[in-house]
Structures are given as C-alpha cells and as structure tokens.
Amino acid sequence: MFENAPILKSTKDYTATRNACKLCAPLGASIAFKGIRGCVPIIHGGQGCATYIRRYLISHYKEPVDIASSNFTEEATVFGGGANCYTALNNVIGQYNPEVVAMCTTCLSETIGDDVNLYMHNYKEDNKHENLPHIVTASTPSYQGSHMDGFHEAVASAVKTFAKAGAKGKHVNLFPGFVSTEDLRQLKYILSDFGLDYVMLPDYSDTLDNPIWESYKRIPEGGTPISEIETCGSAAASIEFGTIINQGSLSGRVRSKSLSSTAASYLENEFGVENHQMPMPIGVKLSDTFFNALEKISGKEMPTRYKRERGRLIDSYADGHKYIFGKKAVVYGEEDFVIAMTTFLDEIGIKVVLAATGGESGKLESEIRKYCPERGEKILAKNHFDYENIHEWCQENKPDLFVGNSKAYYIARELNVPIIRCGFPIHDRIGGQRIKHVGYSGTQELFDKVVNALIEYKQDHSPVGYKYM
Amino acid sequence: MVKKKDYTNGLPDPSQLKEEILKKYPRKVAKKRDKGMIINEPGKEQEILANVRTVPGIITQRGCTYAGCKGVVLGPTRDIINLVHGPIGCSFYAWLTRRNQTRVPEGGDNFITYSFSTDMQDENIVFGGETKLKEAIREAYEMFNPKSIGIFSTCPVGLIGDDVHAVSREMKAELGINIFGFSCEGYRGVSQSAGHHIANNGVFKNVVGNNDRPREGKFQVNLLGEYNIGGDAFEIEALFEEAGISLLSTFSGNSTIESMEYSHTADLNMVMCHRSINYIAEMMEEKYGIPWIKVSFVGAESTVKSMKKIAEYFGDAELTAKVDEICEREMAKVKAVVAEVRPAVEGKLAMMFVGGSRAHHYQDLFKELGINVVSAGYEFAHRDDYEGREVIPNIKIDADTRNIEDLVVSKDEELFRDDLATKKSELEKAGYKFSDYVGMMPEMSKNALVIDDVNHWETEKLIEFYKPDVFCAGIKEKYVVQKYGVPLKQLHSYDYGGPYTAFDGAINFYKEMQRMLATNIWKLVDTPWKNEPEIVGSMTIDA
Ligand code: SF4
Ligand code: SF4
C-alpha cells in the first residue's frame, strides 16, 4: 500500500553510472542555440562529440541538425585548439553565411584550458573588416553538469551577450526551458491570444521541426532573432519555466562559477526586469500559475478559449479518474520536467512512487514537496539516479506505469507495464518532438494518453474482450 | 516530376558536378577535396585521398576513435563489461545505438544492454580519476561477476594523465579476472577507423589465445567483422550450421570474449568487414598460421560465392555437396523473388555513403535488382578499401597513423599451424585467393563518382545532379536527404529493419526496396530542384 511508501533498500551510492538518466552539456546547449534565428552551433572539441550529439538530436527530432565541430587532433590537445577553432569558424561562415555562430566547449577543450572567449575576441579583431556574424559562446564541460546545465547556460549566455538596456517596453520575455517543439508553438499561441508582444528564447519550434521544403534550406527558417534578444533587457517582465534550471550539478558549475544565474534572474539583476519563475505548466494547478501570471502581466482576463480548455480538462478528469486513481507511477527525466510531471500526476490521483533524475541539484525532493503539498512526502524523490537505480528499485516495488522518455523502455518491458512516452529523448516512436505537454491542452493530451494506456493494459490483460467501457 | 536522365548507355560524366562542388570551397579545402573525389575508370589505376582529417567546420558523418573502439568492435560482445572512463556523454551516446543483437544462452551473461561510465566530475578532472575508476571496476565486479572488463578512455582521460593500462593491470591482479584498457581517446585518429585498430590490438593482446581448448568440429572457422546489426549474424550462423561448419567465434556480433579466447584454434578466418578487423586476421596468421579470406554475405550471389570458397578451402567432398545443395535450394527461392521485384525497380538509381565496407557490399544487392549505383563512398575507409588491398604498401604513413601502435607479432612455435600454411601455399598455386580484398572502385561502373567522407554540401549537390531514387546512408543524413523528396535507407542500423545478410536477408532487402520505391508519398513532395534558386552565400573565406 501507498501508506508504507517503499524506501530504497540499499541507499548505496554507486561509483559508476549505469545507464545514465542525463545527457551531456553541449547537447543541451546545441538545442538551445538551434532556437536562435540563423544560428549554426560549433562544438569545440573532438569530432565525436558533435557527431554523437547530432545523431541523438536527429533521431529525436527527425530533422536535419547541422552542428559543426572544430575536430581536435592530438596536436590541438597539446598546442591548444585555437587554430582549429578559427578554421571551423571560417568554414561555417563560408558555407552557411549564418546570422549567428554559437561556440560550445566540451570536456576536452575545457580540460586543456582553451579560452574560447579569447579566441573569439581575437577572431573578431583579425576579421574586423569582414561582415562577421554574431558570435556567442557557452562553457559546457559535461563534468560540471548535464544537458540541462548546457541548455540553460546557452540561454543565459545569449541573453548576457545580446540583451541591452532601453526604455521599458510592454513586451514580455518567455524562457520556456527544455520543452517540445509543439509546446513552443502552444506557448506562442497563448501569448498571442493574451495580446502580448513577446520574446521567447529559445524558439526551435520551426528549426527542429520543419515542414517539407520547396527548396533545400541550409539553415532552417525560424528561431528567435538577435534583434529580439536585444530587447530582453527592456521587457516589462520575464516568465521563466523551471525552478531548478541550471543548478543541476552540485559538483561544479554552481559552486565554482559565476554562471549560476539564469537568463531571467540575470535580466532582473541587471536591468530590473521582473522575473516570474514557475514550474513548467503541466496539469491544472501549474497551468493556472502560468495563466495567472499572464493575466497579471497583460492586465487581461484569460481568453474564453482557455477557460473552455481548462473546463474540458477538469471535466475529463472527472470522467477518467476511476481508471487511474491510486495507480503507481515512476516518473523520470530532467529535474524540471519531473517536478511538473509529478505535480500533474499527483493532481489526477496517480501515486507517483518514484520521481528520479540524473540531475544533481539536490533539490528535487524539496521542490516536489512544495508542489505536491499533500502527498509529496510519500513520493520518493531521487537526484543522482540512473536507470539501473530505477530498475533495481522497481524490482521490489512494481509500478503500474512509467512516465518519461524512451530510455526506460527496457525496464517497463521487463515488468510488462505501460510506458507513457514524453520528454526527451524519444527515438523509438515517430513524433516524439511533437508531443504536447504544456498548458491545459497539452495536459489534456497527456491525461488522455495516461488513462487510455491504463485502460488498454487492463483490456489487453482481461480474459474477456470488452469493447465497451 | 522532373524527367529522369537516361542512363541506359552508361553513367554521365560528372566532371562538371565535381567542378561545381569544388568551386565553392576555399582553395586549400578544394585541393584536399579534389583528391577525395574520383570519377571512376575501372581498369585504370586511380588514387583516392582517404583516411585524412576532416576539415574543421565541414560537417562530417564521421565519429571518433572511441566510437570505433567501444561502439563498433567491443560493443556487440555480450560477456564483457565495457566501462567507459570519462564524462557521461561519450558513454550515453554509445548505449546500444547500433542495434546489435545477441542471443544469450540459458544462464549466460549479457551486458550489452548496459552503458557503464565513471561519469567524471570536476574533482576527477582536477585531481585525477584513477581512484574512481578502480572503485567502479570493483563495483562492476561485485555486481555482475563478469569474466572480463574493458576500460575505454575518452578524450579528457589522456590529458589528465590517468593510466588506464596500469589501473587495469592492478585490478586484474586484485580481482583475478581479465581486465584490460584501451587508449582510444576520440582525438587520437581521423575517425572511428583508428579505434578499430586500437580495439584489434587490445583484443589480440589480451584475449586471443587465452584458451587452447581442443577441437570440437571438423571445419573450424571464425567470422571477423560481422556485428549482428538487425540480426545479420543469425542468418549467417544458420547457414554454417546447416553446412556443418563450426563457427568458433565471431568478432564481434552475437559473440563472447570467451569464444575469442579460443578463436586461435580455428582453421580459417573469414573477414567480412575488412576495414574494421583485418588487423586481427593478419596478426592471427602471423602468430598461429591461420589463413584468412575475404567473404561477404550481403547479396545472394556473394553468399553463394563465399560459401563455395569456404568449401573449396576445406576440399571435403561431403561439405562441398552440402554447400552446393544449400545454395541451389536457396537460390531457387531468391530467384523467384527477384523475378517479381526486379521489373518494378530495374534501372532505378541509388547512391550510398556509408561505413568502411558496407558501401561496397550493398552494391551487390542492388546489382541483383538491376539498380544502378551512380555514386558511392565510405565514411572512414582507407585507400585499400577503395582501390584494393594491393595498394597498402604504397599508402603514405602520416602522423595520425603513426599515433596507433602497430603490434609486433611473432610466430608461436608451439601452436603455429604448419599444416594450414602448407594448405595455403598449395591452394594459392591453384589460383585460390587468400589475404585479398578487391576494392570498391574496380567493381563500380565507369564514370561513377566515388567520394570519401562526403559532407552535407556535397550530398546536396549530388542529389541535385543525379536525382537518385534511393539514397543509402545513416540517420545523420536521413532527414536532409528526405527533405529533397528522396527516400533514404539506413545502412548502419536498417531503420528497424533487417536482417539483410545471406539468402533470406537478401529477399528481405529486395522486398524492402520494392516497398520503398513504390510508395506514393513522395509524389506529395515537391522536388526542390524544380524551383531551386541560386545558391546563396559565398564560400570564399580561406581556411
Ligand atoms: S567529452 Fe564531454 S562533451 Fe564530449 S561527448 Fe563526452 S561528455 Fe559530451
Ligand atoms: S570526448 Fe572524445 S571520446 Fe568522447 S565523444 Fe568526444 S571525441 Fe569521442
């Protein structure tokens, strides 16, 4: 029973990570940079990092994902990667004629102490008379954080590089964090329906989810233009999804670097742009928080469309609750995703028995308690978990379903329970990039999926073939 | 639809295309790329520039040395714990992405579903990671009780001075199981190819020859360079089994370290992917006198040829009869399917850019269907894979090649098979080819465009010029190519398909082509070359 919430028997902290529940920093940074208009990311390190990262992103987004590499050689590891960096820049500029080049570092370039900012400075000096693209950098060694740290580092870095002071405007900044391309589209509709001018960063809703083209585009259309990022400093307010954001690794970044501030907190400190930080809007409660903030910022009431969406969602909760109530779920993935997803599942009466992440903020538990005030204490929330930790835990505490990316499929399969695919990465299904999670309508889709998965499971395992519910 | 070019009288001369591609490169890059693109003329000696560094900033499909060592060669082997020493990404990205399959016998070990990493953190980079590595090894041993553990170094490891070999030796002594390390840091070589070599060396040094078990079959062979993607190895194994050939070990699909330990007791090595594994074949011959031959089980005709070649080697009447019987029976099935599929696909155009042997092997399957291969190339091959093995002595040794140890191997006086050496020289006199590999170029049509390490830009131009019906490559190219309205078949991981080897695999592939080339959905896609504007952006900045 839930009352005796299972406690992990062995709390042994493994030295090795076995089937990691996190990815590496430049991957996250590349995704974020893909959300800037006309941007080509370059990963400064061995060519393997860029190739692997492209491979992973392409299999999730099912789109061309061009990311260049500075292709370190043995020589570069000895004498520094400057020369490689310049060649890479020259060739990327020559081939793509990009508006922006984003340079992410890797474990390799950081280990040898390559100073990419200095290289960029020199490059700009040397090519003063050329019409150079904008250049932005992100320091993304993976031994100091996961893909989420990389993602937010890129967003923060873009804002720090480009945002300018100015007369306060009416527009808002939205920093949606790592959500799906469909989520980004939804968020844009919502902001527009509130009549708000906005800057959303990143916006890879088109660049990583392209329509078929009439002519091949080396750099896909879409993304947030630099000219808009520049206005972040004069916005009326910022909304930032996520309460962990880039505090994912205790071991490095947050402690040792000045990079702990998020994009929105930087704008608040630097330009006095009020920051509304909140969890990702999944579920009624968290979506309400978001919509309330929009009402406040815009001074407008929630448009009817969303009121009705909200109403329908709650109506469906009523219709569906009995099929799911008390079912036990394991939720896993990035910290902010896990917090929001757990809050939603908790809201609909599913007992999240384990909420796990490879992130290392150390705050997952306290955040979950905060947003699930009634039952939060019963939820085992684990930072620094890998899929084998989850696997072992499940051996003794069989859940009824898994909620998260493709990577736990092998555990779900072994236990013969359904898995609701959402989050990242999803490479064993089509449309993983288009899964909708946020807002009332995103929640509606998730809710239907969860309920139907459990009904289907019951139906398939029933000796009688009922086809009427 | 655009009117197709008529290639019935041979392929068009692509000189202009080549020129157009090179025109956009900075001078130095153009010079280099020029040598990597050959307009094929069979019968003429042509030299291709291969296995040289990709220019930074040019998007390549190549992976790194570590990927070749851990991902390709050791990855598919099920009874070894492959522990990656480094930060998390390198390990995560190599976690079962190649779709290798394995069949575990009752009670056997299978660790390929795991990705183990020391997940190095800041303090490990600053103070060194050896202690953490040792702890991780002990832990892996306690948890899984494996017979062997391999340690794979990723880029930062070499730089901070962690000695994975010393740690391996120490832990081997402490735990009493086989533990060995690989210095396969990603930056060490041009591509995954360097990693293959490093893996070959490590396996040969630390595994092969550890168990001199007695003979168990009449015809004992090893299969080298077959990684059981999509179940390919299962098809081949079934053939051998029916023919009565004992497969001792495969390097390394559906295989074990345990079997590699006694692989030196074989009578013959068969090399499938020459690029990734020829080193072990060579070393086994030098040390144990086991001859090797090149085989391919991709394509029905190639399968017949390979099976007959094995039978001829053993020269056993019963085996020969059995092989003939199998081939005859299976070819009847194959021909029936070809007769059905071929009319629908004949004359279509294909191009393939993949791997270090696949772009060659798969041409056989296309030939069987009458599909023209207009352009092809490898991702990480060397000159010999293009031109043929005889060019090896002429290949320039550069800094990157020198980086990788060439093991000095000497004859094992006790185990050396003089009988096999004699057999080899006798057969050779009769014209049987050993240690031979015909490159891709001599077997391709005149005017086919052969390109090494093709990149995005070149891919775009190729598609515009040839307007192929099918493009074979990997996931990284897939969506670029499909945006052009051209279907892409993944030949690394088969898009959830396969197996494609041996007879049933060939049939499987024919049908796949039939389905792919007949689908209606491409009619919905406006082929971009219909209204292609001029290329924008100049590429004039010099490298
Ligand atoms: S070295 Fe670092 S950046 Fe590169 S793949 Fe590995 S973890 Fe990621
Ligand atoms: S860090 Fe080195 S070993 Fe790891 S993926 Fe990058 S190039 Fe390969």
Short mmCIF file of N, CA and C in Angstrom, two decimals, chain B residues 394-478:
data_model
loop_
_atom_site.label_atom_id
_atom_site.label_comp_id
_atom_site.label_asym_id
_atom_site.label_seq_id
_atom_site.Cartn_x
_atom_site.Cartn_y
_atom_site.Cartn_z
N ASN B 394 51.81 1.14 -50.61
CA ASN B 394 52.04 2.49 -51.12
C ASN B 394 51.32 3.57 -50.33
N ILE B 395 50.61 3.19 -49.28
CA ILE B 395 49.86 4.20 -48.55
C ILE B 395 50.81 5.00 -47.67
N LYS B 396 50.67 6.30 -47.79
CA LYS B 396 51.54 7.20 -47.03
C LYS B 396 51.21 7.10 -45.54
N ILE B 397 52.25 6.97 -44.74
CA ILE B 397 52.03 6.91 -43.30
C ILE B 397 52.10 8.33 -42.74
N ASP B 398 50.99 8.82 -42.23
CA ASP B 398 51.01 10.18 -41.68
C ASP B 398 51.03 10.15 -40.16
N ALA B 399 51.01 11.33 -39.57
CA ALA B 399 51.14 11.43 -38.11
C ALA B 399 50.01 10.69 -37.41
N ASP B 400 48.83 10.78 -37.99
CA ASP B 400 47.70 10.13 -37.34
C ASP B 400 47.84 8.61 -37.33
N THR B 401 48.39 8.08 -38.39
CA THR B 401 48.57 6.63 -38.45
C THR B 401 49.66 6.20 -37.48
N ARG B 402 50.71 6.99 -37.44
CA ARG B 402 51.82 6.66 -36.54
C ARG B 402 51.39 6.66 -35.08
N ASN B 403 50.35 7.41 -34.82
CA ASN B 403 49.82 7.51 -33.48
C ASN B 403 49.37 6.18 -32.90
N ILE B 404 49.02 5.26 -33.78
CA ILE B 404 48.46 4.00 -33.32
C ILE B 404 49.52 2.92 -33.40
N GLU B 405 49.63 2.25 -32.31
CA GLU B 405 50.65 1.23 -32.19
C GLU B 405 50.44 0.13 -33.25
N ASP B 406 51.55 -0.29 -33.88
CA ASP B 406 51.50 -1.45 -34.74
C ASP B 406 52.13 -2.59 -33.95
N LEU B 407 51.35 -3.56 -33.57
CA LEU B 407 51.89 -4.61 -32.71
C LEU B 407 52.92 -5.44 -33.47
N VAL B 408 53.98 -5.77 -32.78
CA VAL B 408 54.94 -6.69 -33.39
C VAL B 408 54.53 -8.10 -32.96
N VAL B 409 54.22 -8.91 -33.93
CA VAL B 409 53.72 -10.25 -33.62
C VAL B 409 54.72 -11.26 -34.14
N SER B 410 55.00 -12.25 -33.31
CA SER B 410 55.90 -13.29 -33.83
C SER B 410 55.22 -14.66 -33.75
N LYS B 411 55.78 -15.55 -34.46
CA LYS B 411 55.24 -16.89 -34.61
C LYS B 411 55.21 -17.60 -33.25
N ASP B 412 54.10 -18.25 -32.96
CA ASP B 412 54.02 -19.08 -31.76
C ASP B 412 54.51 -20.47 -32.15
N GLU B 413 55.72 -20.80 -31.68
CA GLU B 413 56.37 -22.04 -32.16
C GLU B 413 55.52 -23.26 -31.87
N GLU B 414 54.84 -23.22 -30.75
CA GLU B 414 54.10 -24.41 -30.34
C GLU B 414 52.78 -24.56 -31.09
N LEU B 415 52.07 -23.43 -31.24
CA LEU B 415 50.72 -23.53 -31.79
C LEU B 415 50.64 -23.25 -33.29
N PHE B 416 51.72 -22.81 -33.88
CA PHE B 416 51.67 -22.42 -35.29
C PHE B 416 51.24 -23.60 -36.16
N ARG B 417 50.27 -23.35 -37.03
CA ARG B 417 49.71 -24.43 -37.84
C ARG B 417 50.46 -24.55 -39.17
N ASP B 418 51.52 -25.33 -39.16
CA ASP B 418 52.26 -25.54 -40.41
C ASP B 418 51.36 -26.17 -41.46
N ASP B 419 50.46 -27.04 -41.00
CA ASP B 419 49.58 -27.71 -41.97
C ASP B 419 48.74 -26.69 -42.75
N LEU B 420 48.30 -25.67 -42.04
CA LEU B 420 47.47 -24.67 -42.72
C LEU B 420 48.30 -23.82 -43.68
N ALA B 421 49.53 -23.53 -43.23
CA ALA B 421 50.42 -22.74 -44.09
C ALA B 421 50.69 -23.51 -45.39
N THR B 422 50.89 -24.79 -45.26
CA THR B 422 51.13 -25.63 -46.45
C THR B 422 49.89 -25.64 -47.34
N LYS B 423 48.75 -25.85 -46.69
CA LYS B 423 47.49 -25.87 -47.44
C LYS B 423 47.34 -24.57 -48.22
N LYS B 424 47.66 -23.49 -47.55
CA LYS B 424 47.51 -22.18 -48.18
C LYS B 424 48.38 -22.09 -49.44
N SER B 425 49.64 -22.49 -49.30
CA SER B 425 50.51 -22.29 -50.46
C SER B 425 50.08 -23.22 -51.60
N GLU B 426 49.58 -24.38 -51.25
CA GLU B 426 49.11 -25.28 -52.32
C GLU B 426 47.91 -24.68 -53.05
N LEU B 427 46.96 -24.24 -52.25
CA LEU B 427 45.75 -23.66 -52.86
C LEU B 427 46.09 -22.43 -53.68
N GLU B 428 47.02 -21.66 -53.17
CA GLU B 428 47.40 -20.44 -53.89
C GLU B 428 47.95 -20.76 -55.27
N LYS B 429 48.70 -21.84 -55.31
CA LYS B 429 49.25 -22.25 -56.60
C LYS B 429 48.12 -22.53 -57.58
N ALA B 430 47.02 -23.06 -57.04
CA ALA B 430 45.87 -23.39 -57.90
C ALA B 430 45.00 -22.16 -58.18
N GLY B 431 45.46 -21.00 -57.72
CA GLY B 431 44.74 -19.77 -58.06
C GLY B 431 43.75 -19.30 -57.01
N TYR B 432 43.71 -19.94 -55.87
CA TYR B 432 42.81 -19.55 -54.78
C TYR B 432 43.37 -18.28 -54.13
N LYS B 433 42.50 -17.31 -53.87
CA LYS B 433 43.00 -16.04 -53.34
C LYS B 433 42.85 -15.97 -51.82
N PHE B 434 43.98 -15.79 -51.15
CA PHE B 434 43.97 -15.51 -49.72
C PHE B 434 44.33 -14.05 -49.48
N SER B 435 44.08 -13.59 -48.28
CA SER B 435 44.52 -12.26 -47.84
C SER B 435 44.31 -11.22 -48.93
N ASP B 436 43.18 -11.31 -49.56
CA ASP B 436 42.96 -10.42 -50.69
C ASP B 436 41.64 -9.70 -50.53
N TYR B 437 41.63 -8.49 -51.00
CA TYR B 437 40.39 -7.75 -50.95
C TYR B 437 40.34 -6.83 -52.15
N VAL B 438 39.35 -7.05 -52.99
CA VAL B 438 39.18 -6.19 -54.15
C VAL B 438 38.46 -4.93 -53.68
N GLY B 439 38.96 -3.79 -54.03
CA GLY B 439 38.35 -2.55 -53.56
C GLY B 439 37.01 -2.27 -54.23
N MET B 440 36.40 -1.18 -53.76
CA MET B 440 35.10 -0.81 -54.30
C MET B 440 35.21 -0.27 -55.73
N MET B 441 36.27 0.49 -55.99
CA MET B 441 36.34 1.18 -57.28
C MET B 441 36.43 0.25 -58.49
N PRO B 442 37.28 -0.78 -58.44
CA PRO B 442 37.34 -1.65 -59.61
C PRO B 442 36.00 -2.32 -59.93
N GLU B 443 35.13 -2.40 -58.94
CA GLU B 443 33.86 -3.08 -59.18
C GLU B 443 32.72 -2.12 -59.51
N MET B 444 33.03 -0.84 -59.59
CA MET B 444 31.97 0.11 -59.93
C MET B 444 32.04 0.51 -61.40
N SER B 445 30.93 1.08 -61.87
CA SER B 445 30.85 1.43 -63.29
C SER B 445 31.77 2.59 -63.64
N LYS B 446 32.02 2.70 -64.92
CA LYS B 446 32.77 3.86 -65.42
C LYS B 446 31.93 5.12 -65.16
N ASN B 447 32.63 6.15 -64.77
CA ASN B 447 32.01 7.46 -64.50
C ASN B 447 31.20 7.54 -63.20
N ALA B 448 31.17 6.46 -62.46
CA ALA B 448 30.55 6.57 -61.14
C ALA B 448 31.41 7.54 -60.33
N LEU B 449 30.76 8.34 -59.51
CA LEU B 449 31.53 9.30 -58.73
C LEU B 449 31.78 8.72 -57.34
N VAL B 450 33.06 8.53 -57.05
CA VAL B 450 33.43 7.93 -55.76
C VAL B 450 33.91 9.05 -54.84
N ILE B 451 33.31 9.16 -53.67
CA ILE B 451 33.64 10.27 -52.78
C ILE B 451 33.92 9.78 -51.37
N ASP B 452 35.06 10.16 -50.87
CA ASP B 452 35.38 9.81 -49.49
C ASP B 452 34.88 10.88 -48.53
N ASP B 453 34.37 10.43 -47.37
CA ASP B 453 33.94 11.35 -46.31
C ASP B 453 33.06 12.47 -46.86
N VAL B 454 32.02 12.08 -47.53
CA VAL B 454 31.14 13.05 -48.16
C VAL B 454 30.53 13.95 -47.09
N ASN B 455 30.33 15.20 -47.40
CA ASN B 455 29.74 16.09 -46.41
C ASN B 455 28.39 16.62 -46.89
N HIS B 456 27.79 17.44 -46.09
CA HIS B 456 26.46 17.95 -46.36
C HIS B 456 26.35 18.64 -47.71
N TRP B 457 27.28 19.54 -47.92
CA TRP B 457 27.25 20.35 -49.14
C TRP B 457 27.30 19.45 -50.37
N GLU B 458 28.22 18.49 -50.31
CA GLU B 458 28.38 17.60 -51.46
C GLU B 458 27.14 16.73 -51.66
N THR B 459 26.57 16.30 -50.55
CA THR B 459 25.34 15.49 -50.63
C THR B 459 24.25 16.26 -51.37
N GLU B 460 24.11 17.52 -51.02
CA GLU B 460 23.09 18.33 -51.68
C GLU B 460 23.31 18.39 -53.18
N LYS B 461 24.56 18.65 -53.57
CA LYS B 461 24.85 18.79 -54.99
C LYS B 461 24.65 17.46 -55.72
N LEU B 462 25.06 16.38 -55.06
CA LEU B 462 24.89 15.06 -55.67
C LEU B 462 23.43 14.76 -55.97
N ILE B 463 22.60 15.07 -55.00
CA ILE B 463 21.17 14.77 -55.17
C ILE B 463 20.60 15.60 -56.31
N GLU B 464 21.01 16.86 -56.35
CA GLU B 464 20.50 17.69 -57.43
C GLU B 464 20.95 17.18 -58.80
N PHE B 465 22.16 16.71 -58.86
CA PHE B 465 22.69 16.26 -60.15
C PHE B 465 22.08 14.93 -60.58
N TYR B 466 22.10 13.96 -59.69
CA TYR B 466 21.68 12.61 -60.09
C TYR B 466 20.19 12.35 -59.89
N LYS B 467 19.57 13.09 -58.99
CA LYS B 467 18.17 12.82 -58.65
C LYS B 467 17.94 11.34 -58.42
N PRO B 468 18.62 10.78 -57.44
CA PRO B 468 18.56 9.33 -57.23
C PRO B 468 17.18 8.89 -56.75
N ASP B 469 16.91 7.61 -56.90
CA ASP B 469 15.64 7.07 -56.41
C ASP B 469 15.76 6.61 -54.97
N VAL B 470 16.96 6.26 -54.60
CA VAL B 470 17.17 5.90 -53.20
C VAL B 470 18.59 6.28 -52.80
N PHE B 471 18.69 6.77 -51.59
CA PHE B 471 19.98 7.21 -51.06
C PHE B 471 20.24 6.36 -49.83
N CYS B 472 21.38 5.70 -49.79
CA CYS B 472 21.67 4.87 -48.62
C CYS B 472 22.75 5.53 -47.78
N ALA B 473 22.46 5.71 -46.52
CA ALA B 473 23.43 6.29 -45.60
C ALA B 473 22.96 6.00 -44.19
N GLY B 474 23.15 6.96 -43.29
CA GLY B 474 22.77 6.71 -41.90
C GLY B 474 21.75 7.72 -41.42
N ILE B 475 21.46 7.65 -40.15
CA ILE B 475 20.44 8.52 -39.57
C ILE B 475 20.81 9.99 -39.71
N LYS B 476 22.10 10.29 -39.69
CA LYS B 476 22.50 11.69 -39.70
C LYS B 476 22.18 12.37 -41.03
N GLU B 477 22.19 11.58 -42.09
CA GLU B 477 21.87 12.14 -43.41
C GLU B 477 20.39 12.01 -43.73
N LYS B 478 19.72 11.14 -43.00
CA LYS B 478 18.38 10.73 -43.42
C LYS B 478 17.43 11.88 -43.72
#
